[in-house]
PDB file of C-alpha atoms in Angstrom:
ATOM      1  CA  MET A   1       0.180  -0.175  -0.275  1.00 43.00           C
ATOM      2  CA  ALA A   2       1.569   3.699  -0.998  1.00 50.00           C
ATOM      3  CA  THR A   3       2.031   5.885   1.758  1.00 57.00           C
ATOM      4  CA  THR A   4       0.300   9.053   1.645  1.00 62.00           C
ATOM      5  CA  LYS A   5       1.952  12.193   2.502  1.00 70.00           C
ATOM      6  CA  PRO A   6       0.815  14.378   5.826  1.00 61.00           C
ATOM      7  CA  GLY A   7      -2.736  15.990   5.008  1.00 76.00           C
ATOM      8  CA  GLU A   8      -3.487  13.714   1.782  1.00 88.00           C
ATOM      9  CA  ARG A   9      -5.449  11.434   3.734  1.00 87.00           C
ATOM     10  CA  LYS A  10      -7.473  14.183   5.285  1.00 90.00           C
ATOM     11  CA  LEU A  11      -8.223  15.638   2.124  1.00 91.00           C
ATOM     12  CA  GLN A  12      -9.291  12.088   0.579  1.00 93.00           C
ATOM     13  CA  ILE A  13     -11.629  11.761   3.505  1.00 94.00           C
ATOM     14  CA  LEU A  14     -13.245  14.938   2.914  1.00 94.00           C
ATOM     15  CA  GLN A  15     -13.477  14.347  -0.893  1.00 94.00           C
ATOM     16  CA  THR A  16     -14.950  10.826  -0.089  1.00 94.00           C
ATOM     17  CA  LEU A  17     -17.483  12.744   2.435  1.00 94.00           C
ATOM     18  CA  ALA A  18     -18.445  14.799  -0.077  1.00 93.00           C
ATOM     19  CA  GLU A  19     -18.861  12.212  -2.701  1.00 93.00           C
ATOM     20  CA  MET A  20     -21.162  10.162  -0.344  1.00 93.00           C
ATOM     21  CA  LEU A  21     -23.287  13.319   0.028  1.00 93.00           C
ATOM     22  CA  GLU A  22     -23.660  13.227  -3.571  1.00 91.00           C
ATOM     23  CA  HIS A  23     -26.354  10.280  -3.357  1.00 83.00           C
ATOM     24  CA  PRO A  24     -29.812  11.984  -3.074  1.00 61.00           C
ATOM     25  CA  LYS A  25     -31.372   9.484  -1.170  1.00 67.00           C
ATOM     26  CA  GLY A  26     -28.248   8.475   0.487  1.00 60.00           C
ATOM     27  CA  GLU A  27     -28.711   7.287   3.669  1.00 64.00           C
ATOM     28  CA  LYS A  28     -27.096   8.927   7.223  1.00 76.00           C
ATOM     29  CA  VAL A  29     -23.248   8.858   6.392  1.00 85.00           C
ATOM     30  CA  THR A  30     -21.474   6.914   9.193  1.00 89.00           C
ATOM     31  CA  THR A  31     -17.854   6.914  10.191  1.00 92.00           C
ATOM     32  CA  ALA A  32     -18.341   3.148   9.418  1.00 93.00           C
ATOM     33  CA  ALA A  33     -19.649   3.820   5.894  1.00 91.00           C
ATOM     34  CA  LEU A  34     -16.972   6.371   5.124  1.00 93.00           C
ATOM     35  CA  ALA A  35     -14.136   3.898   6.573  1.00 94.00           C
ATOM     36  CA  ALA A  36     -15.427   1.268   4.230  1.00 93.00           C
ATOM     37  CA  ARG A  37     -15.214   3.484   1.405  1.00 92.00           C
ATOM     38  CA  LEU A  38     -12.001   4.221   2.405  1.00 93.00           C
ATOM     39  CA  GLU A  39     -10.974   1.274   3.169  1.00 93.00           C
ATOM     40  CA  VAL A  40      -9.514   1.720   6.403  1.00 93.00           C
ATOM     41  CA  SER A  41     -10.459   1.565  10.025  1.00 93.00           C
ATOM     42  CA  GLU A  42     -12.627   4.375  11.900  1.00 93.00           C
ATOM     43  CA  ALA A  43      -9.791   4.389  14.122  1.00 93.00           C
ATOM     44  CA  ALA A  44      -7.711   5.542  11.245  1.00 91.00           C
ATOM     45  CA  LEU A  45     -10.433   8.441  10.471  1.00 92.00           C
ATOM     46  CA  TYR A  46     -10.300   9.625  13.968  1.00 92.00           C
ATOM     47  CA  ARG A  47      -6.507  10.156  13.674  1.00 92.00           C
ATOM     48  CA  HIS A  48      -7.283  12.730  11.450  1.00 92.00           C
ATOM     49  CA  PHE A  49     -10.425  14.041  12.854  1.00 93.00           C
ATOM     50  CA  ALA A  50     -11.330  13.859  16.103  1.00 93.00           C
ATOM     51  CA  SER A  51     -15.186  13.733  15.498  1.00 92.00           C
ATOM     52  CA  LYS A  52     -17.416  13.375  12.534  1.00 92.00           C
ATOM     53  CA  ALA A  53     -18.529  17.085  13.138  1.00 93.00           C
ATOM     54  CA  GLN A  54     -14.991  18.027  12.553  1.00 95.00           C
ATOM     55  CA  MET A  55     -15.333  16.182   9.087  1.00 95.00           C
ATOM     56  CA  PHE A  56     -18.445  18.421   8.537  1.00 96.00           C
ATOM     57  CA  GLU A  57     -15.991  21.403   9.520  1.00 96.00           C
ATOM     58  CA  GLY A  58     -13.539  20.713   7.069  1.00 95.00           C
ATOM     59  CA  LEU A  59     -16.206  20.285   4.267  1.00 96.00           C
ATOM     60  CA  ILE A  60     -17.715  24.129   5.705  1.00 97.00           C
ATOM     61  CA  GLU A  61     -14.214  25.382   5.867  1.00 96.00           C
ATOM     62  CA  PHE A  62     -13.566  24.427   2.044  1.00 95.00           C
ATOM     63  CA  ILE A  63     -17.053  25.977   1.177  1.00 97.00           C
ATOM     64  CA  GLU A  64     -16.333  28.958   2.927  1.00 97.00           C
ATOM     65  CA  SER A  65     -12.902  29.416   1.476  1.00 97.00           C
ATOM     66  CA  THR A  66     -13.690  28.851  -2.032  1.00 97.00           C
ATOM     67  CA  VAL A  67     -16.690  31.022  -1.891  1.00 98.00           C
ATOM     68  CA  PHE A  68     -15.508  34.026  -0.216  1.00 98.00           C
ATOM     69  CA  GLY A  69     -12.316  33.837  -2.124  1.00 98.00           C
ATOM     70  CA  LEU A  70     -14.041  33.926  -5.587  1.00 98.00           C
ATOM     71  CA  ILE A  71     -16.487  36.819  -3.997  1.00 98.00           C
ATOM     72  CA  ASN A  72     -13.369  38.801  -3.371  1.00 98.00           C
ATOM     73  CA  GLN A  73     -12.360  38.406  -7.055  1.00 98.00           C
ATOM     74  CA  ILE A  74     -15.216  39.330  -8.469  1.00 98.00           C
ATOM     75  CA  THR A  75     -15.082  42.775  -6.214  1.00 98.00           C
ATOM     76  CA  GLU A  76     -11.935  43.311  -7.299  1.00 97.00           C
ATOM     77  CA  GLN A  77     -12.224  42.468 -10.958  1.00 97.00           C
ATOM     78  CA  GLN A  78     -15.798  44.090 -11.383  1.00 96.00           C
ATOM     79  CA  GLU A  79     -16.209  47.845 -10.803  1.00 96.00           C
ATOM     80  CA  ASN A  80     -19.435  48.041 -11.836  1.00 97.00           C
ATOM     81  CA  GLY A  81     -21.735  46.709  -8.783  1.00 97.00           C
ATOM     82  CA  LEU A  82     -24.451  45.210 -10.676  1.00 96.00           C
ATOM     83  CA  SER A  83     -22.213  43.344 -12.785  1.00 96.00           C
ATOM     84  CA  GLN A  84     -20.646  41.892  -9.253  1.00 98.00           C
ATOM     85  CA  VAL A  85     -24.239  40.790  -7.839  1.00 97.00           C
ATOM     86  CA  GLN A  86     -24.674  38.613 -11.210  1.00 97.00           C
ATOM     87  CA  ALA A  87     -21.042  37.219 -11.113  1.00 97.00           C
ATOM     88  CA  MET A  88     -21.892  36.385  -7.452  1.00 98.00           C
ATOM     89  CA  THR A  89     -24.782  35.090  -7.738  1.00 98.00           C
ATOM     90  CA  GLY A  90     -23.711  32.991 -10.876  1.00 97.00           C
ATOM     91  CA  MET A  91     -20.580  31.404  -8.631  1.00 98.00           C
ATOM     92  CA  LEU A  92     -22.841  30.458  -5.991  1.00 98.00           C
ATOM     93  CA  LEU A  93     -25.096  28.670  -8.456  1.00 98.00           C
ATOM     94  CA  ASN A  94     -22.340  26.931 -10.281  1.00 97.00           C
ATOM     95  CA  PHE A  95     -20.521  25.802  -7.038  1.00 98.00           C
ATOM     96  CA  ALA A  96     -23.633  24.139  -6.138  1.00 97.00           C
ATOM     97  CA  GLU A  97     -23.754  22.609  -9.748  1.00 97.00           C
ATOM     98  CA  ARG A  98     -20.308  21.422  -9.522  1.00 96.00           C
ATOM     99  CA  ASN A  99     -20.706  19.935  -6.079  1.00 96.00           C
ATOM    100  CA  PRO A 100     -23.574  18.596  -5.600  1.00 95.00           C
ATOM    101  CA  GLY A 101     -22.118  16.849  -1.735  1.00 93.00           C
ATOM    102  CA  MET A 102     -21.553  20.022  -0.931  1.00 95.00           C
ATOM    103  CA  THR A 103     -24.933  21.371  -1.477  1.00 96.00           C
ATOM    104  CA  ARG A 104     -26.535  19.360   0.681  1.00 94.00           C
ATOM    105  CA  VAL A 105     -24.031  20.949   3.382  1.00 95.00           C
ATOM    106  CA  LEU A 106     -25.088  24.592   1.799  1.00 96.00           C
ATOM    107  CA  ILE A 107     -28.887  23.684   2.919  1.00 95.00           C
ATOM    108  CA  GLY A 108     -28.112  21.965   6.000  1.00 93.00           C
ATOM    109  CA  ASP A 109     -29.750  18.830   4.689  1.00 90.00           C
ATOM    110  CA  ALA A 110     -26.244  16.978   5.560  1.00 91.00           C
ATOM    111  CA  LEU A 111     -26.401  18.487   8.760  1.00 92.00           C
ATOM    112  CA  VAL A 112     -29.844  17.537  10.378  1.00 88.00           C
ATOM    113  CA  ASN A 113     -28.339  14.672  12.590  1.00 86.00           C
ATOM    114  CA  GLU A 114     -25.118  16.648  13.241  1.00 89.00           C
ATOM    115  CA  ASP A 115     -23.761  19.147  15.849  1.00 90.00           C
ATOM    116  CA  GLU A 116     -26.278  22.020  15.901  1.00 93.00           C
ATOM    117  CA  ARG A 117     -23.206  24.522  15.651  1.00 95.00           C
ATOM    118  CA  LEU A 118     -22.859  23.200  12.119  1.00 96.00           C
ATOM    119  CA  GLN A 119     -26.015  24.636  11.283  1.00 95.00           C
ATOM    120  CA  LEU A 120     -25.573  27.875  12.886  1.00 96.00           C
ATOM    121  CA  ARG A 121     -22.303  28.186  11.001  1.00 97.00           C
ATOM    122  CA  MET A 122     -24.155  27.594   7.560  1.00 96.00           C
ATOM    123  CA  ASN A 123     -26.556  30.013   8.830  1.00 96.00           C
ATOM    124  CA  GLN A 124     -23.746  32.794   9.140  1.00 98.00           C
ATOM    125  CA  PHE A 125     -22.234  31.698   5.936  1.00 98.00           C
ATOM    126  CA  ILE A 126     -25.654  32.266   4.285  1.00 98.00           C
ATOM    127  CA  GLU A 127     -25.676  36.131   6.409  1.00 98.00           C
ATOM    128  CA  ARG A 128     -22.600  36.415   4.912  1.00 98.00           C
ATOM    129  CA  VAL A 129     -23.285  35.906   1.608  1.00 98.00           C
ATOM    130  CA  GLU A 130     -26.302  38.306   1.266  1.00 98.00           C
ATOM    131  CA  LEU A 131     -23.818  41.052   3.200  1.00 98.00           C
ATOM    132  CA  ALA A 132     -21.603  41.081   0.124  1.00 98.00           C
ATOM    133  CA  LEU A 133     -24.641  41.275  -1.972  1.00 98.00           C
ATOM    134  CA  ARG A 134     -25.857  44.141  -0.261  1.00 98.00           C
ATOM    135  CA  GLN A 135     -22.512  45.789  -0.501  1.00 98.00           C
ATOM    136  CA  SER A 136     -22.182  45.182  -4.057  1.00 98.00           C
ATOM    137  CA  LEU A 137     -25.954  46.963  -4.727  1.00 97.00           C
ATOM    138  CA  ARG A 138     -24.610  49.777  -2.775  1.00 97.00           C
ATOM    139  CA  VAL A 139     -21.775  50.392  -4.678  1.00 97.00           C
ATOM    140  CA  ALA A 140     -24.457  49.988  -7.647  1.00 97.00           C
ATOM    141  CA  ALA A 141     -26.575  52.408  -5.888  1.00 96.00           C
ATOM    142  CA  THR A 142     -23.483  54.807  -5.951  1.00 96.00           C
ATOM    143  CA  GLN A 143     -22.996  54.388  -9.680  1.00 96.00           C
ATOM    144  CA  GLY A 144     -26.465  55.512  -9.991  1.00 94.00           C
ATOM    145  CA  GLN A 145     -27.776  51.939 -11.000  1.00 93.00           C
ATOM    146  CA  ALA A 146     -29.727  50.825  -8.077  1.00 90.00           C
ATOM    147  CA  SER A 147     -31.671  52.358  -4.998  1.00 91.00           C
ATOM    148  CA  GLU A 148     -29.590  52.151  -1.976  1.00 91.00           C
ATOM    149  CA  ALA A 149     -33.074  52.308   0.355  1.00 93.00           C
ATOM    150  CA  GLU A 150     -33.708  48.647  -1.547  1.00 94.00           C
ATOM    151  CA  ALA A 151     -30.332  47.262  -1.534  1.00 95.00           C
ATOM    152  CA  ALA A 152     -31.102  45.202   1.693  1.00 95.00           C
ATOM    153  CA  THR A 153     -34.287  43.803   0.544  1.00 96.00           C
ATOM    154  CA  ARG A 154     -32.988  42.866  -3.016  1.00 96.00           C
ATOM    155  CA  ALA A 155     -29.750  41.555  -1.542  1.00 97.00           C
ATOM    156  CA  SER A 156     -32.345  39.239   0.735  1.00 97.00           C
ATOM    157  CA  MET A 157     -34.389  38.228  -1.936  1.00 96.00           C
ATOM    158  CA  ILE A 158     -31.191  37.073  -4.161  1.00 97.00           C
ATOM    159  CA  ALA A 159     -30.020  35.382  -1.247  1.00 98.00           C
ATOM    160  CA  SER A 160     -33.093  33.670  -0.922  1.00 97.00           C
ATOM    161  CA  LEU A 161     -33.222  33.199  -4.658  1.00 97.00           C
ATOM    162  CA  VAL A 162     -29.620  31.208  -4.675  1.00 98.00           C
ATOM    163  CA  VAL A 163     -30.916  29.050  -1.574  1.00 98.00           C
ATOM    164  CA  GLY A 164     -34.097  28.035  -3.144  1.00 97.00           C
ATOM    165  CA  ARG A 165     -32.309  27.003  -5.997  1.00 97.00           C
ATOM    166  CA  TRP A 166     -29.818  24.857  -3.994  1.00 98.00           C
ATOM    167  CA  HIS A 167     -32.950  23.224  -2.284  1.00 96.00           C
ATOM    168  CA  ARG A 168     -34.156  22.666  -5.684  1.00 96.00           C
ATOM    169  CA  PHE A 169     -31.345  20.996  -7.127  1.00 96.00           C
ATOM    170  CA  ALA A 170     -30.540  18.547  -4.069  1.00 94.00           C
ATOM    171  CA  LYS A 171     -34.277  17.864  -3.799  1.00 92.00           C
ATOM    172  CA  SER A 172     -34.565  16.787  -7.323  1.00 94.00           C
ATOM    173  CA  GLY A 173     -31.752  14.304  -6.950  1.00 92.00           C
ATOM    174  CA  PHE A 174     -29.281  16.898  -8.851  1.00 94.00           C
ATOM    175  CA  LYS A 175     -31.272  16.861 -11.216  1.00 94.00           C
ATOM    176  CA  GLN A 176     -32.677  20.295 -12.018  1.00 95.00           C
ATOM    177  CA  THR A 177     -29.740  22.658 -12.428  1.00 96.00           C
ATOM    178  CA  PRO A 178     -29.586  25.690 -10.089  1.00 96.00           C
ATOM    179  CA  THR A 179     -28.568  27.968 -13.214  1.00 96.00           C
ATOM    180  CA  ASP A 180     -31.619  27.257 -15.340  1.00 94.00           C
ATOM    181  CA  ASN A 181     -33.189  30.616 -16.237  1.00 92.00           C
ATOM    182  CA  ILE A 182     -30.912  32.384 -13.763  1.00 93.00           C
ATOM    183  CA  GLN A 183     -30.571  35.624 -15.947  1.00 91.00           C
ATOM    184  CA  ALA A 184     -34.292  36.191 -16.714  1.00 92.00           C
ATOM    185  CA  GLN A 185     -35.170  35.842 -12.949  1.00 91.00           C
ATOM    186  CA  LEU A 186     -32.189  37.994 -11.996  1.00 91.00           C
ATOM    187  CA  SER A 187     -32.961  40.895 -14.402  1.00 90.00           C
ATOM    188  CA  ILE A 188     -36.352  41.018 -12.917  1.00 90.00           C
ATOM    189  CA  LEU A 189     -34.723  41.272  -9.395  1.00 88.00           C
ATOM    190  CA  LEU A 190     -32.399  43.655 -10.251  1.00 88.00           C
ATOM    191  CA  GLY A 191     -34.529  45.555 -12.760  1.00 81.00           C
TER     192      GLY A 191
END
């Protein structure tokens, strides 16, 4: 058996966990099932993570660093506030489409029987996304493209649209893609 470099096994565990979450009708992911999939003992999992909750935290950290890294790139590269909002919305929906297992974490579906602090963290994630949208809508207001007074309301509506699309994607067994017809809906929300 080939030896793995430090950190490689940890990443492999997280990738396998995410893959297991891609099964829409999948049963609860257990450490026993995860260990079996990796062909290691449960004890081997616990050498890398103190608990299953810590494994989910690893997925959440990946989601946060990826999404907020991309949001920062968007705001740095796009001067136009409305373009920022459109790019952020598209990125959030594309992220889910490319990472179905992570979508179940985003909507909290995979966290139902886990530590409640994980769901709280995902709630904070959504709040931070909404704040980023609001900031871009305020930029659009300074550019004369949007109403400052409506920035918070529109950001909330767009965040709700994104979360709703994530839910629909997961609940359809990952068949109804979150990006379907998004530009038309977004133009109504931003119009």
